[in-house]
mmCIF file of C-alpha atoms in Angstrom:
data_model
loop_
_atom_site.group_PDB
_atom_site.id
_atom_site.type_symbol
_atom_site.label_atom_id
_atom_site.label_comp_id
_atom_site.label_asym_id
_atom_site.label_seq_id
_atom_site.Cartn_x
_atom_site.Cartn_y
_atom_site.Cartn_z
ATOM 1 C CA UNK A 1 0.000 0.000 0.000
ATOM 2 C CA UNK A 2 1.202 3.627 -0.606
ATOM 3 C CA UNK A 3 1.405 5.445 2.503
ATOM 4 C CA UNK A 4 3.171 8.533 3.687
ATOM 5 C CA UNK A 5 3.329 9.282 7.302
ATOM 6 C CA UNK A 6 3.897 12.629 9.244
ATOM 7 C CA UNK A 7 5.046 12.838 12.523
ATOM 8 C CA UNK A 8 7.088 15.388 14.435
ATOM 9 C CA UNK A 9 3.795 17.759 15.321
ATOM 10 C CA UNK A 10 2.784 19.828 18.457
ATOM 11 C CA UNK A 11 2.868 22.595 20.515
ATOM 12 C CA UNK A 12 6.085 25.154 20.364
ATOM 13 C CA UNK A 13 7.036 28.323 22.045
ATOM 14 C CA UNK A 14 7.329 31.406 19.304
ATOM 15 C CA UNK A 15 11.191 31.749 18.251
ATOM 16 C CA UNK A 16 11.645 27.752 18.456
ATOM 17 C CA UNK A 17 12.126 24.817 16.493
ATOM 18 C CA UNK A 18 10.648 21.989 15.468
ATOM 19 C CA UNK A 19 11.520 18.852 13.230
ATOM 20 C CA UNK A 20 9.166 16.984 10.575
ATOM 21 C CA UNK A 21 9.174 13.734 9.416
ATOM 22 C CA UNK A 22 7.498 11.844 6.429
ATOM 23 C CA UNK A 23 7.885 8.267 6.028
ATOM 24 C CA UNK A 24 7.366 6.876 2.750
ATOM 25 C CA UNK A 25 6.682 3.079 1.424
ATOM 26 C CA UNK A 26 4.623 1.082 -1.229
ATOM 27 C CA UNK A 27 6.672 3.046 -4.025
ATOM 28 C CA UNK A 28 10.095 3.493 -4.966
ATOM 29 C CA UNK A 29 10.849 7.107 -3.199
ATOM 30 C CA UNK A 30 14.032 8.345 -4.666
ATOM 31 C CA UNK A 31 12.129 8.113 -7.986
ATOM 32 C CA UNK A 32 9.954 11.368 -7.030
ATOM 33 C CA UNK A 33 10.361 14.889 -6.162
ATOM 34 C CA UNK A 34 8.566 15.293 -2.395
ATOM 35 C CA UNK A 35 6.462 18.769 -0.607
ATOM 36 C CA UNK A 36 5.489 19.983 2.433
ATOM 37 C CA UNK A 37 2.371 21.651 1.994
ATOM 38 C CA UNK A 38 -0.017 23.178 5.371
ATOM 39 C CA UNK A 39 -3.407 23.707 5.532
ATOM 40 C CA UNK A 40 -4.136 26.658 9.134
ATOM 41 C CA UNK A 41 -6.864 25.930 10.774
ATOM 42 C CA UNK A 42 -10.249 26.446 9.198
ATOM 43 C CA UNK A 43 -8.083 28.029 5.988
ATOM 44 C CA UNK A 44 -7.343 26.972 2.290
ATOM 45 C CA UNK A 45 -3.784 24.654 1.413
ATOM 46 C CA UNK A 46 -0.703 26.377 1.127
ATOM 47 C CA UNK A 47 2.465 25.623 -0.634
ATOM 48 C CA UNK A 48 5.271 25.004 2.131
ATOM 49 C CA UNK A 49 8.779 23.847 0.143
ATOM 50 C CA UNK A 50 9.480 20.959 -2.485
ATOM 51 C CA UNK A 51 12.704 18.910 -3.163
ATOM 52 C CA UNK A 52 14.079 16.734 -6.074
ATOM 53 C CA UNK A 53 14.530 13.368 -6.186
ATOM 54 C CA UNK A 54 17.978 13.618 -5.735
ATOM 55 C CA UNK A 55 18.071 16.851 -4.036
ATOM 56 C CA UNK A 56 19.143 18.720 -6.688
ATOM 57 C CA UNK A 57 16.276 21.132 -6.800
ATOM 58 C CA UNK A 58 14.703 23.038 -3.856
ATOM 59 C CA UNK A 59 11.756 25.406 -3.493
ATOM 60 C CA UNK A 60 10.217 27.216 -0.763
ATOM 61 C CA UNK A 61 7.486 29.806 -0.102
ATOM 62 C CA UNK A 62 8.270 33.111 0.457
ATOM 63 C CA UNK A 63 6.809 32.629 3.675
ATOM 64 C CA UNK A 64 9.093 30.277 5.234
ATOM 65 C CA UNK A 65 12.307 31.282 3.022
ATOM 66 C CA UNK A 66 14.988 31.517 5.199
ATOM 67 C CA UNK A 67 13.624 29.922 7.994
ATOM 68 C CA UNK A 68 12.479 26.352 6.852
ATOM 69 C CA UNK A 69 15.361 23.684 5.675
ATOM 70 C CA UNK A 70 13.740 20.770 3.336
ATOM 71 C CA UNK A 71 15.806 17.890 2.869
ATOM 72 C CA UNK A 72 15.618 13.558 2.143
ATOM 73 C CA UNK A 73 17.241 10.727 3.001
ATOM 74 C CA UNK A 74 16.323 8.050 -0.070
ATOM 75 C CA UNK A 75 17.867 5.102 1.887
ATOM 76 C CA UNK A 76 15.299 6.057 4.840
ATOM 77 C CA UNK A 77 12.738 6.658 2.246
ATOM 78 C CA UNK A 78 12.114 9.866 4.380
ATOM 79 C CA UNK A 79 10.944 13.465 3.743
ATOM 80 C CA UNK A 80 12.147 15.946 6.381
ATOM 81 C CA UNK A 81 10.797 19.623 7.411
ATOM 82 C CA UNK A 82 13.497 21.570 9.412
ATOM 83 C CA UNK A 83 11.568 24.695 11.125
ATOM 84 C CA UNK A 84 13.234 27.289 12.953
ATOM 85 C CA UNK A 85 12.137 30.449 14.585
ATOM 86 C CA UNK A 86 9.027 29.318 14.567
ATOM 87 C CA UNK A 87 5.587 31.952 14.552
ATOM 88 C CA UNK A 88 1.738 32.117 15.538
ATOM 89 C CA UNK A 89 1.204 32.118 11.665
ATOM 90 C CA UNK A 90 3.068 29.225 11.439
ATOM 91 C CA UNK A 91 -0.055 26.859 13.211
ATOM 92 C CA UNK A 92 -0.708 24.589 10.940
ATOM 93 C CA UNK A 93 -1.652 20.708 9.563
ATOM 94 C CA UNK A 94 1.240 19.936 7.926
ATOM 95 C CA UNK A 95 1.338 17.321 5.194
ATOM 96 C CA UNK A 96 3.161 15.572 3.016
ATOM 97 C CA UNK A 97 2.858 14.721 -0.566
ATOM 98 C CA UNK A 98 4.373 12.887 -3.561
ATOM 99 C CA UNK A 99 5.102 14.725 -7.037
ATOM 100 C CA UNK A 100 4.362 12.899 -9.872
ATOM 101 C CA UNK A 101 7.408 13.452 -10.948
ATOM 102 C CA UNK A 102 11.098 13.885 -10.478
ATOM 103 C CA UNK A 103 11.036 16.535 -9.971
ATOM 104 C CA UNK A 104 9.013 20.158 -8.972
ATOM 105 C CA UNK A 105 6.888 20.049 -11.855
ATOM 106 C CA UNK A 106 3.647 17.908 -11.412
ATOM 107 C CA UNK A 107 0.727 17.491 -9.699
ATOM 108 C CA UNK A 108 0.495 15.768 -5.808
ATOM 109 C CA UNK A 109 -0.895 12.128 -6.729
ATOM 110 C CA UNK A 110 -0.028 10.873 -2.626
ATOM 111 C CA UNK A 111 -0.986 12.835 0.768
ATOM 112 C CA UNK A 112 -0.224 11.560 3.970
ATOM 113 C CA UNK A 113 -2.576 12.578 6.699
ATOM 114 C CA UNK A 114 -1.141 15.721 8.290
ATOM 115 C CA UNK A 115 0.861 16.304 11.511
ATOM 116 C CA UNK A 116 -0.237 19.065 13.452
ATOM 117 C CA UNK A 117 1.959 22.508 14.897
ATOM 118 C CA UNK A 118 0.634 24.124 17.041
ATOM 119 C CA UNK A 119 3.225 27.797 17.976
ATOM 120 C CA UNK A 120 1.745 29.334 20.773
ATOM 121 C CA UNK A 121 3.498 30.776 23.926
ATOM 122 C CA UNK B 1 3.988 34.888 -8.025
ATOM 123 C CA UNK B 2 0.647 33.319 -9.771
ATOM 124 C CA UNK B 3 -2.414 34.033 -7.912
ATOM 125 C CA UNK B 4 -5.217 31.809 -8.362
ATOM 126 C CA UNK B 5 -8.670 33.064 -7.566
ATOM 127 C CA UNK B 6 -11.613 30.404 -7.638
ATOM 128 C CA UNK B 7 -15.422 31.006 -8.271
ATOM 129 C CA UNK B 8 -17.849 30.908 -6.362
ATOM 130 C CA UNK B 9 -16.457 30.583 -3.073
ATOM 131 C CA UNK B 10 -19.785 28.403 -2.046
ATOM 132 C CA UNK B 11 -22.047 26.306 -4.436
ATOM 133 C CA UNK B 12 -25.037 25.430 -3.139
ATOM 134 C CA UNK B 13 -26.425 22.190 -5.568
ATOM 135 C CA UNK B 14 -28.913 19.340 -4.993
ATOM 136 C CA UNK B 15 -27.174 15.521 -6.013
ATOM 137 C CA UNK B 16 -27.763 15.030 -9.783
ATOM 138 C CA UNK B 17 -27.145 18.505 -10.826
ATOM 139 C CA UNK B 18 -24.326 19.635 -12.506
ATOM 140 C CA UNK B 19 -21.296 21.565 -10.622
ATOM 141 C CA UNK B 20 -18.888 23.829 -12.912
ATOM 142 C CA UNK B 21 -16.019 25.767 -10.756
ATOM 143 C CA UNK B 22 -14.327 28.012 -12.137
ATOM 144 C CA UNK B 23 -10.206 28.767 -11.584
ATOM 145 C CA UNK B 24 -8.434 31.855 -12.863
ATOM 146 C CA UNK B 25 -5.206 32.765 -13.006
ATOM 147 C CA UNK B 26 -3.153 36.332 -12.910
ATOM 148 C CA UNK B 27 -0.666 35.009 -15.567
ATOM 149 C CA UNK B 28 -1.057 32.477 -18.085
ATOM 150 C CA UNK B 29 -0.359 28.912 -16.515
ATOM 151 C CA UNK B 30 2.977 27.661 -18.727
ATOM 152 C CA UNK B 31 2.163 24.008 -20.350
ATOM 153 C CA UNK B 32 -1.631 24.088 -18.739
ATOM 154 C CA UNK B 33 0.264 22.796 -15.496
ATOM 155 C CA UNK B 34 -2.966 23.272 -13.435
ATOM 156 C CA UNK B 35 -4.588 20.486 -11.239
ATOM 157 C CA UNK B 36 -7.623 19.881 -9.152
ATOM 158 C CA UNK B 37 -7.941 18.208 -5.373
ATOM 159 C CA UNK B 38 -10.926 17.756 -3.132
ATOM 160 C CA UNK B 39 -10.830 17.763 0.061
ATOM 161 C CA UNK B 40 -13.599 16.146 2.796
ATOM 162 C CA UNK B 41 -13.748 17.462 6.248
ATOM 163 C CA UNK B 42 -10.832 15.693 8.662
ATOM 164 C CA UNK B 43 -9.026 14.145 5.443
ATOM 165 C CA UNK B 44 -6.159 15.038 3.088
ATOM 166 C CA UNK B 45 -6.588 16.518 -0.516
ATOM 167 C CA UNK B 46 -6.910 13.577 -3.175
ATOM 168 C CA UNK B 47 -5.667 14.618 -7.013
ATOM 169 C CA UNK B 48 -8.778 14.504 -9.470
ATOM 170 C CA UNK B 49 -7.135 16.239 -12.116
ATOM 171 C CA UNK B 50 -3.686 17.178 -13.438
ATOM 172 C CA UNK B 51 -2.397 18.973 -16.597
ATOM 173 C CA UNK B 52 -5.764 20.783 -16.918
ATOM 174 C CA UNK B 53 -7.506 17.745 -18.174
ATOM 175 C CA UNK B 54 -6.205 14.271 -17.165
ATOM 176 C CA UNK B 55 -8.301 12.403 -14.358
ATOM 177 C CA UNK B 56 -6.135 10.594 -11.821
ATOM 178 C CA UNK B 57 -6.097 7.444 -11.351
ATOM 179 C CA UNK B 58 -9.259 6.190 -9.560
ATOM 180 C CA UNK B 59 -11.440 9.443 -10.480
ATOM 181 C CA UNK B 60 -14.618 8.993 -12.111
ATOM 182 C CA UNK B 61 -15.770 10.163 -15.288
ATOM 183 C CA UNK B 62 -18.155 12.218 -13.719
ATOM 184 C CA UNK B 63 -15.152 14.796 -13.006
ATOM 185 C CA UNK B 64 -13.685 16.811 -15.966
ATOM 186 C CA UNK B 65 -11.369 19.657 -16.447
ATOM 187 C CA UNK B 66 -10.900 22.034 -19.077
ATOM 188 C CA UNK B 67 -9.109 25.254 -19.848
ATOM 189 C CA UNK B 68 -5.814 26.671 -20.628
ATOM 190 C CA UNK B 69 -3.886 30.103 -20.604
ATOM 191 C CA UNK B 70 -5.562 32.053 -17.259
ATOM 192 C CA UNK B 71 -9.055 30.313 -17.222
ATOM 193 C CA UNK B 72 -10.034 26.561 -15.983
ATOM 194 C CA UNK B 73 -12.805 24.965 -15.524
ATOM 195 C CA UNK B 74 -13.050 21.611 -13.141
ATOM 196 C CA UNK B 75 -16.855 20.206 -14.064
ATOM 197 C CA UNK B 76 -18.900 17.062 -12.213
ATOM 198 C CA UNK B 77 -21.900 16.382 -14.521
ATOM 199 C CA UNK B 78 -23.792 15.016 -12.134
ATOM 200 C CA UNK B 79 -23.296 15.485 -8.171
ATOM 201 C CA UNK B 80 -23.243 12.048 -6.436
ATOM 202 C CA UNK B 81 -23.565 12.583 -2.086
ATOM 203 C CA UNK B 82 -19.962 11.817 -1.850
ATOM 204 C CA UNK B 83 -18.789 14.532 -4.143
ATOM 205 C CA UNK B 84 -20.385 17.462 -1.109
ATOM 206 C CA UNK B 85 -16.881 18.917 -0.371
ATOM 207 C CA UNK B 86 -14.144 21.821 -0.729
ATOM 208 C CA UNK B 87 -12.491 21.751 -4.480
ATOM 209 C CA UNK B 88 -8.639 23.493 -4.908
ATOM 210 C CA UNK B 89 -6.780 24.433 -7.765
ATOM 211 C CA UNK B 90 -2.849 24.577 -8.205
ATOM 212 C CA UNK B 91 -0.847 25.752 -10.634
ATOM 213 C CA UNK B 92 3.029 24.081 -10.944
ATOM 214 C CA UNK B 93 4.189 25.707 -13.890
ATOM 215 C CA UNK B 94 5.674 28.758 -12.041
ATOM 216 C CA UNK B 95 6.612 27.719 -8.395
ATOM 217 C CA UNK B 96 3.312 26.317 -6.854
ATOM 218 C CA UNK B 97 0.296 28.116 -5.043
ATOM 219 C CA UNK B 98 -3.193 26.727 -4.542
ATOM 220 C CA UNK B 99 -6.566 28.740 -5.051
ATOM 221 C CA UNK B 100 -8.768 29.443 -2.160
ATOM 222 C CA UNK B 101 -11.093 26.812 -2.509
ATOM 223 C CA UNK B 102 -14.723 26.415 -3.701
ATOM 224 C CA UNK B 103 -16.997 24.749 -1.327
ATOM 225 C CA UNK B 104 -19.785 22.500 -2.858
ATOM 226 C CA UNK B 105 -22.382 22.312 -0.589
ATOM 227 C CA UNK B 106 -25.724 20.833 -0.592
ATOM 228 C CA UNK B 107 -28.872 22.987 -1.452
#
């Protein structure tokens, strides 16, 4: 079965960090390009950062530029989400999802269910 | 950045009537890289639609999308009780940003 799985979520002081996780299986992962994407509470998706399939080629929102590292590890088949100095905007179900293709140019064909962040003081 | 706005933001339809949302874009979308996901409360987006026109695996024929350039069009001929939910858009062809939804809810 394909499955990706999120974990990592929860509640953070303003200014901190936090670390996602995606864990990927039923397809061959280092075939596909891989995104974060977060959905607030109660609000619309939003684009978070993508990566290659071999890491080659990154992309982030404006919103988390600078702040947010994306990287992989395709012999853990795992999808990572570094956050740092972490805001209230930044509450959000956090997901993960498969590319179609290679790389950052396709649709989302695989969503895992979400981990939630919660930054709050 | 490409801004997608969708239209309406609520559609109110009885099951067996026909749905037609509408996405537009603030620059052309390159290579009609536009797809379509619906979302049902408590559950991730599922992929209906990619490259403006091509179901996803799994998606009835009910669903269709059409369009190119700045204008798209995601259509379900006839609404089926399961199909009551919130509809995005996303463009990939210049960096990636989603619409703001279109809820279809029952009348």
């Amino acid at each position: 079965e394909v499955q990706l799985v999120e974990s990592g979520g929860g509640l953070v002081q303003p200014g901190r960090s936090l670390r996602l996780s995606c864990a990927a299986s039923g397809f061959t992962f280092d075939d596909y390009a891989m995104h974060w994407v977060r959905q607030a509470p109660g609000k619309g998706l939003e684009w978070v950062s993508g990566i290659s399939w071999n890491s080659g080629s990154i992309g982030y929102a404006d919103s988390v530029k600078g702040r947010f590292t994306i990287s992989r590890d395709n012999a853990k088949n795992s999808l990572y989400l570094q956050m740092n100095s972490l805001r209230a905007e930044d509450t959000a179900l956090y997901y993960c999802a498969k590319d179609m293709t290679q790389w950052l140019v396709d649709a989302f064909d695989i969503w895992g269910q979400g981990t939630m962040v919660t930054v709050s003081s | 950045e490409i801004v997608l706005t969708q239209s309406p933001g609520t559609l109110s339809l009885s099951p067996g009537e026909r749905a037609t949302l509408s996405c537009r874009a603030s620059q052309s979308v390159s290579s009609s890289y536009l797809a379509w996901y619906q979302q049902k409360p408590g559950q991730a987006p599922r992929l209906l639609i990619y490259g403006a026109s091509s179901r996803a695996t799994g998606i009835p024929d009910r669903f269709s999308g059409s369009g190119s350039g700045t204008d798209f069009t995601l259509t379900i001929s006839r609404l089926e009780p399961e199909d009551f939910a919130v509809y995005y858009c996303q463009q990939y062809g210049s960096s990636l940003t989603f619409g703001q939804g279109t809820k279809v809810e029952i009348k």
